[in-house]
Structures are given as C-alpha cells and as structure tokens.
Amino acid sequence: MFRFIFCVLCYLTFVSLPSSTQAYVSFLTTEQIDTVKAKVQVDLDAKKALLLLLRQADRAVAQPAKIPKEYAGLAQDYRCPNQGVLLNYDEKTGVHRCPIDNKQYSGEKLDAAQRFYVHMRNSRTTKDLGLAYALTGDNKYAATSRDILLQYAKNWSEYKTPNKDSHGHLFLQLLDETQFATNIAWGYNLIYPTLTTAEQQTIENDLILPLYNIIQAQRSDKISANRSWENAASILLGFAIDNSLWYKEAIEGPLGVAEQVDKGVLATGLWSEDPLANHYTTLSALSTVAEVAPRFGYDLTSLPKFKAMFTASLTITEPLDQPQRISAIDLYELAYTWYKEPLYANYLTSTYTNPAIKVDRVSYRALFYGLPLPATKAAPIPSSPPKPLLINTEPK
C-alpha cells in the first residue's frame, strides 16, 4: 500500500512540474545586487565578505568537485572514538586519522560519514557559485555549478542507502537531505538563465523532483523541528522552479509553516521541543524560507511568533545557549534587517567585537542583508503587542 501511495505521489508531483519555459523569478533582486556592489566600495567587512565568497568560488572552479556515487552517512559518526573530535581524511590512502593521538581508522561506516561532508560541501558550493555568478556575471561560476548539479542528477538513482530504516536517499537521515536540498535550490535558481532547456529539464526531473518526492514520502507528521526543515526544503525547491503547488502546500497547508509557527512556538517565544538546539534548528529553517519568500508573494516576518523566537533566544540565560547563539549569528543579520530591533543590533555588535569569540562579519547574509551596526550598545527596546498574523498569498 505504501509503495502504491508513493508512486501516485510521484506521478502527481511529476505532472505538476512546470516546463522549463516557466517565468523565471530569481532569489535575488537586481536591487540587492546593486546594493552589494555599492556596499563593498565603502564597507570593509562587506569587501572582505565578497573577497571570501569569490575566493571560495574560484577554488571550486580551479578544483572541480569530487562527487561520490555512494550515499552519505551520519556526520556525528566521523569522530575520534576516544576524543570526540573530527577525524582527518587522507585521500591518497583512504585512511581516517585522529588529529589528537594520530591513530588510524577505516571501515564503511567512517567512509560513509566522511562522504556526508563531501556531499554537503558540494551542495553549498553550488550556492556559493550561484552567488558569485549573480554578483559578477562571470559564466565560469555558473558553468561549474551546472556541472555539479548535472552530476548529481546523473548519479541520483545510485544513491540508495543500505539502511532499510533510513528516511533519506542520498543521506541516511532526512534532515540532512532537506538541508542539502535548500542549497541545491539556491544554486539552481541563481544559474537558471545560463542553462539550456535540456539542462534545465535534466536537473529538474532527475534531481529536484526526486529530492522533493523523497521529502514528501518520509516527512514527519507532527509539529517538529524536522518538519520545519522538510517544509523549508519543499518550499525552496518549489521557489527554485516556481512550482506554486509545492510551496503553497508547505506554507499554508496542514503542518505547513503557518501552523508550525502558530502551534509550535510557546508564549515565551521558545520552540516547544527540547533541547534548546531544536529552537535554533527551527529558527534556521523558518529564516531560510523567509529570506526568499517575498519574491513569491509571502511575508513570513509578519508572523508575531516568528519575531518572538529571535527575541526569546537572546533573553534566556541558560549556560548552554551561548555557543548556539554564536552559531546562529547569521540569523540575526536577517532579523535586524527585518525588524530593526536594537536588541538584535546589540547582539551582533557585541559578538563581532568580542575578542574571545573571534567571529568575522564575512558571511553571505552579512554581505547581502547586513545593515550598519551601532558602535555601542543601544537601550533595550520595550515590549510591544503582537501584530496580527498576515501572510500575503498574492504573488508579487
């Protein structure tokens, strides 16, 4: 019965896949590109961020990605058994070495875990190359991203995990598959105009559609951080090919973004699942959607509980929260741009200027969305009554 339902789902999804003659909507506006170009002329951090992005893109062009034909294991498995730190991989010998005691390890479990980092890095590379192309117009970046996407499309049928309990296809767990998918969506969308019709059809039919289908077949059936990422991936893939059936269902439908925020966020602004890491996982997924959603007629930043999530994670005092806050700093680049709250600016300023943390303001989100920050902390903002939920479903 499950196989029959899955086949029907695949068919219905396939017939709803738009042709490559669709109206193209870029994830980035011309105004955003022009703003970045002007910004790097006067902002040292922005200039550093751009140079870093282009250096990474140039490295990808000079050293074409190696794309394994085997599935990816679990990231947490790629660690020294005793010390818990990441292993190092010797590509020539295929040995995994612990940097602490220099002991060597081998085996399929470690090989698969190491492939996790390769596959995820490749997906991020397609996005970086797309951003580089959008900013420079240099076709070498688009061509390199195209080659990676086409290779994954070609390999997709071979990525069958050996674990029958696995919810993923390329990855053992679906959460990793969803985060891979959002990067692929960005990479494809940004280089779309440079592709031939045949290349567009191959990537959409043999990579984007199968990614979407595996997520739909295995997605969670409850309010959860995992379902938030499953929604995010479905939406970004839908945005990438302008398939409104995909993204409307994942935003407006049962257990979609609107319901997840409404029912999954507590009155305190914290996500309802423990541990606290789930709060940041969910916030990251929601921000990934909200970052692009206005291009497709949705303003998710008007959801009052969404804003409350940013404030709550800065005002709680749990000791374990600080490292997670730091890893989520990019989200506050977005939040400050959206809400102009001094509290968020204070957090960004204090983090970037803290010598013990040593975080540079060089991410792509800082480059594209980052506003000037105050040199000193401003006064905390007073609390205000929540705004009514508003989702604009009319495309712009």
Short mmCIF file of N, CA and C in Angstrom, two decimals, residues 69-71 155-163 168-170:
data_model
loop_
_atom_site.label_atom_id
_atom_site.label_comp_id
_atom_site.label_asym_id
_atom_site.label_seq_id
_atom_site.Cartn_x
_atom_site.Cartn_y
_atom_site.Cartn_z
N LYS A 69 29.64 8.47 -5.77
CA LYS A 69 28.44 7.81 -6.25
C LYS A 69 27.75 7.01 -5.16
N GLU A 70 28.26 7.14 -3.93
CA GLU A 70 27.69 6.41 -2.80
C GLU A 70 26.99 7.38 -1.86
N TYR A 71 26.09 6.82 -1.05
CA TYR A 71 25.30 7.60 -0.10
C TYR A 71 26.18 8.22 0.98
N ASN A 155 23.72 10.88 -11.02
CA ASN A 155 24.02 9.87 -10.00
C ASN A 155 22.83 9.51 -9.13
N TRP A 156 21.76 10.28 -9.19
CA TRP A 156 20.73 10.19 -8.16
C TRP A 156 20.21 8.76 -7.94
N SER A 157 19.99 8.03 -9.00
CA SER A 157 19.42 6.69 -8.84
C SER A 157 20.35 5.74 -8.11
N GLU A 158 21.64 6.07 -8.04
CA GLU A 158 22.61 5.21 -7.36
C GLU A 158 22.71 5.50 -5.87
N TYR A 159 22.12 6.60 -5.41
CA TYR A 159 22.23 6.97 -4.00
C TYR A 159 21.16 6.28 -3.16
N LYS A 160 21.31 4.98 -3.00
CA LYS A 160 20.36 4.23 -2.20
C LYS A 160 21.04 3.78 -0.91
N THR A 161 20.58 4.32 0.21
CA THR A 161 21.20 3.97 1.48
C THR A 161 20.91 2.50 1.81
N PRO A 162 21.86 1.80 2.42
CA PRO A 162 21.68 0.38 2.72
C PRO A 162 20.81 0.13 3.94
N ASN A 163 20.52 1.16 4.69
CA ASN A 163 19.75 1.01 5.92
C ASN A 163 18.25 1.08 5.59
N GLY A 168 16.21 8.88 4.46
CA GLY A 168 16.78 9.65 3.38
C GLY A 168 17.06 8.80 2.16
N HIS A 169 17.68 9.40 1.18
CA HIS A 169 18.05 8.70 -0.05
C HIS A 169 19.54 8.89 -0.29
N LEU A 170 19.95 10.13 -0.47
CA LEU A 170 21.37 10.43 -0.56
C LEU A 170 22.01 10.39 0.82
#
